[in-house]
Structures are given as C-alpha cells and as structure tokens.
Tab-separated table of C-alpha atoms and ligand atoms in Angstrom:
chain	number	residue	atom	x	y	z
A	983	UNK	CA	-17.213	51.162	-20.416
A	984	UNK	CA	-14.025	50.206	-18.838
A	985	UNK	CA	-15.166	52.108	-15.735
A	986	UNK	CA	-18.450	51.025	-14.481
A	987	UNK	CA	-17.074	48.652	-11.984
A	988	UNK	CA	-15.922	50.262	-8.836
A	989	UNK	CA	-11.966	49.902	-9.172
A	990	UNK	CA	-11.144	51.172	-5.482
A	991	UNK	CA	-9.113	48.109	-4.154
A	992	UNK	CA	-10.412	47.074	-1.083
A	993	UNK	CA	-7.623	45.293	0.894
A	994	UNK	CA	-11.097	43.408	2.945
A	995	UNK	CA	-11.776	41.697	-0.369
A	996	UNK	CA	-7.916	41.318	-1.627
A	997	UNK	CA	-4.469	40.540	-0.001
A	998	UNK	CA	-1.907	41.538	-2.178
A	999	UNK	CA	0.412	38.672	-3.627
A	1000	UNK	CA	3.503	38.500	-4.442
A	1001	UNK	CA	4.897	35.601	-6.508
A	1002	UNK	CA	8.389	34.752	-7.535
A	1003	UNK	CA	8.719	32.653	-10.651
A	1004	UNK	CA	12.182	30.839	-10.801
A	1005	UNK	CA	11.399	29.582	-14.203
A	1006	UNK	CA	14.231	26.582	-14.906
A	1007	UNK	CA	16.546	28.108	-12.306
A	1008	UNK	CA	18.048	27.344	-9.146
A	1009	UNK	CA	19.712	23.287	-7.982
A	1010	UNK	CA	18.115	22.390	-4.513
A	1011	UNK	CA	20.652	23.270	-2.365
A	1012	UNK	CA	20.613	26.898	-4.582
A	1013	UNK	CA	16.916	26.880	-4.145
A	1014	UNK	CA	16.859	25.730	-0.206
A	1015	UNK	CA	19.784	28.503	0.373
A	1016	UNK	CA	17.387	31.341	-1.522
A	1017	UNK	CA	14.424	30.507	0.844
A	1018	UNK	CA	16.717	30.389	3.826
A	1019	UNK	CA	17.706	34.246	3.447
A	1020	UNK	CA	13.925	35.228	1.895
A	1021	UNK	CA	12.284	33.546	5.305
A	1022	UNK	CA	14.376	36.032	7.766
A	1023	UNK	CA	14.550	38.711	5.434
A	1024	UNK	CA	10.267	39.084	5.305
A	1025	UNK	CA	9.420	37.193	8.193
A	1026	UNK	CA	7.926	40.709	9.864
A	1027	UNK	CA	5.757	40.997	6.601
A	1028	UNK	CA	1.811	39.816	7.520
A	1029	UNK	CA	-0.075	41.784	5.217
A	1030	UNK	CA	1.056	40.386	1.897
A	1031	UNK	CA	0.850	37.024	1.210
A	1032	UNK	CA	3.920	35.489	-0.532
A	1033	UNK	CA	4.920	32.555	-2.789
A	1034	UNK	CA	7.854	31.447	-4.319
A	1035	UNK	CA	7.438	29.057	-7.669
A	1036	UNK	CA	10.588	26.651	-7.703
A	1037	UNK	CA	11.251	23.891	-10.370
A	1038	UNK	CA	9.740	20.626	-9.540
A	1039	UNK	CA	12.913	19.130	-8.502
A	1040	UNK	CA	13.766	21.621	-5.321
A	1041	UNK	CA	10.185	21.908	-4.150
A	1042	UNK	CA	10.061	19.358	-1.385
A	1043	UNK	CA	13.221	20.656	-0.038
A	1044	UNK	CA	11.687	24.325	-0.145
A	1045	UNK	CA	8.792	23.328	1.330
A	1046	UNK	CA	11.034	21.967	4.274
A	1047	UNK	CA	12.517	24.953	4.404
A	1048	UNK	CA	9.466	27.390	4.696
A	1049	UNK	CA	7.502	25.126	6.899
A	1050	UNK	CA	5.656	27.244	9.827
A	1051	UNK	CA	6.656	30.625	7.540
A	1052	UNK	CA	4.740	33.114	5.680
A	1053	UNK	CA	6.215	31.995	2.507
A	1054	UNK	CA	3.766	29.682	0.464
A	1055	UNK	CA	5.065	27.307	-2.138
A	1056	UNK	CA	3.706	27.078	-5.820
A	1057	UNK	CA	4.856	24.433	-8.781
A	1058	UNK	CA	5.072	26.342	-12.268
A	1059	UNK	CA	2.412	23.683	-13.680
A	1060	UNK	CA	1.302	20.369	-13.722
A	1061	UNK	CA	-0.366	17.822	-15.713
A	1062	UNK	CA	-4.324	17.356	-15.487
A	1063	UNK	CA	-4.204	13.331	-15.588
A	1064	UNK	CA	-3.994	11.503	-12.188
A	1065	UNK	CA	-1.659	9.260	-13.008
A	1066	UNK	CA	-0.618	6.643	-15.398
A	1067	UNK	CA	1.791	6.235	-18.665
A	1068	UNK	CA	2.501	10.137	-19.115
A	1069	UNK	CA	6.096	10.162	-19.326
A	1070	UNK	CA	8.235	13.180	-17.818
A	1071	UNK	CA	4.894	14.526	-16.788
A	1072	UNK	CA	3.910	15.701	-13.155
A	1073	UNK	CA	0.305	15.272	-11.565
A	1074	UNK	CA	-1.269	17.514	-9.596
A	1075	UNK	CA	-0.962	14.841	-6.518
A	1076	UNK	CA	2.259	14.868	-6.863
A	1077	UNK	CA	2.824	18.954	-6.275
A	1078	UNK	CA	-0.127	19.126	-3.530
A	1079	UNK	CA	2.172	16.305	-1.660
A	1080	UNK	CA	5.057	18.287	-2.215
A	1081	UNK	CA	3.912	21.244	-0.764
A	1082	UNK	CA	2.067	22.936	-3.215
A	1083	UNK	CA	-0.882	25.660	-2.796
A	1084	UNK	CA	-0.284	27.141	-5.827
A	1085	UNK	CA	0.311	26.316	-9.395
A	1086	UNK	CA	1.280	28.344	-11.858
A	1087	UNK	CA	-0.736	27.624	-15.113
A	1088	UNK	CA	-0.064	28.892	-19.162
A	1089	UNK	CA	2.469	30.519	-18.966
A	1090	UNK	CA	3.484	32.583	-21.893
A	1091	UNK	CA	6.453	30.155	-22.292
A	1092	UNK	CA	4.649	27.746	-22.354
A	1093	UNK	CA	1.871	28.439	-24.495
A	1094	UNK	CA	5.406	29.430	-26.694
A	1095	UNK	CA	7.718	26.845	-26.757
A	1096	UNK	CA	5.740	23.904	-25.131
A	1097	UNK	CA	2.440	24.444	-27.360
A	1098	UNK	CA	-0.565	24.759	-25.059
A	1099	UNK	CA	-3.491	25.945	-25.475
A	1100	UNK	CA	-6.542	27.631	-23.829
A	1101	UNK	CA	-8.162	24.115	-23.889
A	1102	UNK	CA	-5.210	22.579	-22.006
A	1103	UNK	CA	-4.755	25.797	-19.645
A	1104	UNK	CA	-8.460	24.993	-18.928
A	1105	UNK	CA	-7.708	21.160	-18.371
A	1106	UNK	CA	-4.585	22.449	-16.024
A	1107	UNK	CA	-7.221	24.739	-14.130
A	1108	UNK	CA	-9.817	22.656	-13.947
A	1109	UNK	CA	-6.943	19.616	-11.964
A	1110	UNK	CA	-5.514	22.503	-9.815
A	1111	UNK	CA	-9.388	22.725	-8.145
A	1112	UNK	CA	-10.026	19.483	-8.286
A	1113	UNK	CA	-6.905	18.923	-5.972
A	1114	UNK	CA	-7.017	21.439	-4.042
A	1115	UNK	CA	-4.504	23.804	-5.632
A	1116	UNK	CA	-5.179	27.878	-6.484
A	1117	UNK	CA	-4.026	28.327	-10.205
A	1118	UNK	CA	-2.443	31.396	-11.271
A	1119	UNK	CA	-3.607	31.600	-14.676
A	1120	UNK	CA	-1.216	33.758	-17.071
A	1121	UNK	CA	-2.613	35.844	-19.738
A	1122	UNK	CA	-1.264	38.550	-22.328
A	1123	UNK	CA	-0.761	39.789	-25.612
A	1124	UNK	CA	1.968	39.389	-27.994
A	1125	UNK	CA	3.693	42.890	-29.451
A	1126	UNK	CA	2.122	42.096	-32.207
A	1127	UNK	CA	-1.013	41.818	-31.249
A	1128	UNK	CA	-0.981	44.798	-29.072
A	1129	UNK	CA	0.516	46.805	-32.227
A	1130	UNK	CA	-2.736	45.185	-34.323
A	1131	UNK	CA	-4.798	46.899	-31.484
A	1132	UNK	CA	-6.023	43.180	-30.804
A	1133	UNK	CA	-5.005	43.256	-26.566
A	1134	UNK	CA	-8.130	43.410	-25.135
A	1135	UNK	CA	-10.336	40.689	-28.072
A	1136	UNK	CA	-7.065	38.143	-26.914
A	1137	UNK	CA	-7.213	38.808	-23.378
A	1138	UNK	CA	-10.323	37.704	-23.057
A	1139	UNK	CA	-10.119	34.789	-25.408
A	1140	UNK	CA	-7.646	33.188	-23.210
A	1141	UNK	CA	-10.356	34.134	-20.252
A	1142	UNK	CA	-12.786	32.616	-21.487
A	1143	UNK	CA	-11.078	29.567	-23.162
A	1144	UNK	CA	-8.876	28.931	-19.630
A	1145	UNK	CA	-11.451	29.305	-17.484
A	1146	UNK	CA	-14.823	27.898	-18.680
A	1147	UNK	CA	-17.228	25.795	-16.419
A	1148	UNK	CA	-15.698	27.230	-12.714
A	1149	UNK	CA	-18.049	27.090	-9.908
A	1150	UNK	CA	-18.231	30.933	-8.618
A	1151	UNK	CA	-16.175	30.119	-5.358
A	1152	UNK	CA	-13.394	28.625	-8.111
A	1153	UNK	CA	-13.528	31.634	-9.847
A	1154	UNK	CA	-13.192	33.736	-6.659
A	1155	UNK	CA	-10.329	32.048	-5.196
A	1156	UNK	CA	-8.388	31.768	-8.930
A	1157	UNK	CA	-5.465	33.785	-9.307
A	1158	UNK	CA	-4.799	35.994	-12.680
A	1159	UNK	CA	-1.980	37.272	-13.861
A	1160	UNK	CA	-2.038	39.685	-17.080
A	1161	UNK	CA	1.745	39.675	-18.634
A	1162	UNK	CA	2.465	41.145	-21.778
A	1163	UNK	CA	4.706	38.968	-23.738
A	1164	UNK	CA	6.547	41.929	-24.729
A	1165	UNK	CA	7.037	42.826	-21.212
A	1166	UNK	CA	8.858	39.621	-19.886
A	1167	UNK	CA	12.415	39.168	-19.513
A	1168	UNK	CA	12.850	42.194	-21.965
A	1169	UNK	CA	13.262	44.995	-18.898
A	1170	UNK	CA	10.067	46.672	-20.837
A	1171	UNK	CA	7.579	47.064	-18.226
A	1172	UNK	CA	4.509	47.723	-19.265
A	1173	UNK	CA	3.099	51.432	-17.920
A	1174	UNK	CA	1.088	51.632	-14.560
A	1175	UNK	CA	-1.669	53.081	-16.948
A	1176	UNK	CA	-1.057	50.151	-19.527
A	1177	UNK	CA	-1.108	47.351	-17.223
A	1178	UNK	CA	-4.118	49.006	-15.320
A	1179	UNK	CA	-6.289	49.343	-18.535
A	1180	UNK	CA	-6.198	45.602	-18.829
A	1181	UNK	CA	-6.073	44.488	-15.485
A	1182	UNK	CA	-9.680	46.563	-15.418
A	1183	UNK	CA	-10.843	45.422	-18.803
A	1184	UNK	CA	-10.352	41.653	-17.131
A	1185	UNK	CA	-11.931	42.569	-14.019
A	1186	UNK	CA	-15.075	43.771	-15.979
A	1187	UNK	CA	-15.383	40.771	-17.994
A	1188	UNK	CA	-14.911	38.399	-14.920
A	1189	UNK	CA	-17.866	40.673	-13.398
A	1190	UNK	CA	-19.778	39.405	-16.743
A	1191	UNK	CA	-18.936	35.895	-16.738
A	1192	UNK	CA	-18.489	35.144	-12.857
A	1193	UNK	CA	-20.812	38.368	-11.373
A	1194	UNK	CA	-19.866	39.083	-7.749
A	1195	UNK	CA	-16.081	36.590	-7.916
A	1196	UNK	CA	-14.803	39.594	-9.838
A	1197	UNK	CA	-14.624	41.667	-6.549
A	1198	UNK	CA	-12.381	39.120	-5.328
A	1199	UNK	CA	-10.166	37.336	-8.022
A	1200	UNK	CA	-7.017	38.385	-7.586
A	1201	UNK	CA	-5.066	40.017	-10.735
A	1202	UNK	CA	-1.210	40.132	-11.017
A	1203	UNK	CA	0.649	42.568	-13.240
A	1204	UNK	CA	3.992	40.388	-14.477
A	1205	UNK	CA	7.010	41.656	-17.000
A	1206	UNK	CA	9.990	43.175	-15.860
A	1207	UNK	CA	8.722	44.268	-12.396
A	1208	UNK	CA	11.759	44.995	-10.676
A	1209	UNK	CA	12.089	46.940	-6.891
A	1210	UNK	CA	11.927	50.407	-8.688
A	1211	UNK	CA	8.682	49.965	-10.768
A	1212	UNK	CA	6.568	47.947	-8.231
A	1213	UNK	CA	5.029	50.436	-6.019
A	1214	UNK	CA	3.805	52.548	-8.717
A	1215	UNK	CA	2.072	49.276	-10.621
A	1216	UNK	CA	0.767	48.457	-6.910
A	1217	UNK	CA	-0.897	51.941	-6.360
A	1218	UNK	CA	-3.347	50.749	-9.522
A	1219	UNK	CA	-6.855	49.749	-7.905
A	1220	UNK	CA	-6.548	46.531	-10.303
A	1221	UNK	CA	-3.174	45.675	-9.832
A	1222	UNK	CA	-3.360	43.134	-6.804
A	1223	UNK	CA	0.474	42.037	-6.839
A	1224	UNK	CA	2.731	40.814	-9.389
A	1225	UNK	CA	4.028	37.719	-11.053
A	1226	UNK	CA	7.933	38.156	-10.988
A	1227	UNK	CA	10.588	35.777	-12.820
A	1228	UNK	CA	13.897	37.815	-12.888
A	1229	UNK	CA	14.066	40.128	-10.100
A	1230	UNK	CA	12.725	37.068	-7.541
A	1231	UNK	CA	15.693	34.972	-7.998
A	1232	UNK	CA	17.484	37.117	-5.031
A	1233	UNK	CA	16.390	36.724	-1.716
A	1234	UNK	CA	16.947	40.625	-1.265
A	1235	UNK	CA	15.664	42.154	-4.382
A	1236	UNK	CA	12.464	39.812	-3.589
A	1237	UNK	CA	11.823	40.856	-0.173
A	1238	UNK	CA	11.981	44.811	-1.753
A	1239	UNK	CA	9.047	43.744	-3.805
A	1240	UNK	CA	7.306	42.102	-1.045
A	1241	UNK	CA	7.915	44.932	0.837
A	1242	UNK	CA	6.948	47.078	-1.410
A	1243	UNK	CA	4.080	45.564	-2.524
A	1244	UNK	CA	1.431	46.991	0.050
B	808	PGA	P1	10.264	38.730	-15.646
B	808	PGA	O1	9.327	37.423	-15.819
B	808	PGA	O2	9.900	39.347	-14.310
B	808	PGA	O3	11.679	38.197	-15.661
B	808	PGA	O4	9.961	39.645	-16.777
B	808	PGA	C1	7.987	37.470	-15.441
B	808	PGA	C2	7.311	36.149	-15.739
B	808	PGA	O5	7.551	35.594	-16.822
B	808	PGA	O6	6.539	35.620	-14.923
C-alpha cells in the first residue's frame, strides 16, 4: 500500500534542495559570471539549501566564487578509483578538493550514452561516502517502460542495485532524485500526481530496506521543471526539491525555483 507511510513532509526532518544541473554547459568565465548574479540574486534565501552542478573544468573557479555563500557546489560524477592509470577520468579527491559536497551520480545520460550501470552507480555511491561527498543518485523510467506499466519494478531495481551495503546514516544523508527519462529536456513534466506516486513508492521501499533513513532521505523530482511547474511539484509531501538541467542555466530563472521551492 503506497500509503502506509506517513507522507506529511516535515521541514524538521527535510530542507528542501534545489539543484541546478549544467550538464556540458557553461566556459569558466560563463560559469563564474552565472554564480556571480545567482549569489546576490538568493542571498536572502536560508530555508532552502542550494547547489549548482558545473562541469569539472569551471568548478574551482565556482567554488571561488560562492565561498562564504549559501550556494553549495556539486560535480556531475566522478570515478570510484583513487587514483592511478584511468585516463580522462576524475576521482572523487579530486572534486572534494575542488569544492565539492555533492556529486551527482547515474544520471540518465549517462546510464544512456556513457553505459553505466547499477553496479557502477553503486561503485560511484559507495566513493562519494567514502570521501566525504552526498551523492544524488538519479533514477527513472524510460517511456517505454512506463507505457509497459514496468515504472515502479525499475525504480526500485536501480534502488536496490545503486544503493546496496549503505550504513543507515549513508542512507539518511543520500540524496534521490526520481526523473523520468521521458520527462528531461523534452518540456514534458511529469504530473504533480505522477511524480508523487513514485517519489512515495521510493520512500516506502527505502522504509523497507533502510527503516527509519526513509524519514529523512531526501527525494528530488527532475524533468522539465521550469519556474511555472515547481511550486505545484513542491506542495507533494514526497517531493523534497528538484533536480533541474535547463531552466538552471540562468541565474534568474534559477533563483525563481529556489524561491519557489519552499
Ligand atoms: P531538464 O533536465 O530540467 O532540462 O529536463 C533535468 C536533468 O536532466 O537533470
């Protein structure tokens, strides 16, 4: 029964966050000019927390920029090894020195174009903790599957492939975010109702797998959320902030969501 857990969000247990994923956009100077107008433009804003996802290559000179802000910085992955012969590959090291909290893990386009897998998403995960980083661990269906009726048997597949073996305060302090593939970049959002179904159907099997952490992970709606369709997804009692690629590459659009985001 996708309502036996209490689904009243309780903003004690969960500060909404909202996350801007630039995907492979943005030079440094584009990148350090972005944060610039974003820091003045939501520096009133205390009771969301806020993170902007650059490319590797611009995140020391964001971090520079948002130093003593509210803004937090987050790489869009990394790779689990510490170092060695791993050509074009980034450890997680490397991001924490850079300024890193966050790290976005298995992505959609990745699992897509750059083949990974639940094993290596769990590898990724299992890096972030033991450096220090938060992952925020992407999951979702495919149109297809959603049109096979298949959503909720692949949702948790990628739950419990990506996150197997956390400690309880790792699962607590992971970040997930649900996005439909057929939601992202396509200006389909998916429904408040939609996006809530899941977002409560991975909130009950967290409960199952990780007991009282499920009160506390954090779950991010992401696909086409744009400053028009945000407050409505944020008024769902599972929807604890969003994941955001297009409409957080402008400082002002951005700051609506943030602002919006309560
Ligand atoms: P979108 O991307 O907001 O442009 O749909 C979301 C994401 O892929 O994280």
């Amino acid at each position: 029964d996708l309502h036996s857990f209490p689904t009243r969000r309780s903003s004690d247990l969960r500060t909404s966050l909202m996350a801007g994923n630039w995907k492979m956009n943005k030079t440094v100077e584009e990148a350090a000019g972005m944060v610039k107008a974003l820091k003045a433009a939501v520096a009133n804003v205390s009771d969301v927390e806020i993170l902007v996802c650059p490319a590797f290559t611009a995140l020391y000179a964001v971090n520079n920029e948002i130093k003593g802000s509210n803004i937090n910085l987050g790489a869009q992955n990394l790779f689990w090894e510490a170092k060695g012969a791993f050509t074009g590959e980034i450890s997680p090291a490397m991001i924490k020195e850079a300024g890193c909290s966050y790290v976005i893990i298995g992505h959609s386009e990745r699992r897509q174009y750059f083949s990974e897998t639940d094993e290596t998403v769990n590898k990724r995960v299992k890096a972030a903790f033991a450096n220090g980083l938060i992952p925020v661990v992407c999951v979702g269906e495919t149109l297809e599957e959603r049109e096979k009726d298949i959503t909720f048997k692949v949702i948790e597949t990628q739950i419990r492939g990506g996150l197997a073996g956390l400690s309880p305060e790792e699962a607590s302090s992971a970040v997930i975010a649900y996005e439909p593939v057929w939601a992202i970049g396509t200006g389909k959002t998916a429904t408040p109702d939609q996006a809530q179904q899941v977002h409560a159907f991975i909130r009950k099997l967290y409960r199952e797998i990780y007991a009282d952490a499920a009160g506390k992970v954090r779950i991010l709606y992401g696909g086409s959320v744009n400053p028009k369709n945000v407050s409505d997804l944020m008024k769902q009692p599972d929807i604890d902030g969003g994941l955001v690629g297009g409409a957080s590459l402008e400082a002002d659009s951005f700051a609506q969501l943030v602002k919006y985001s309560k």
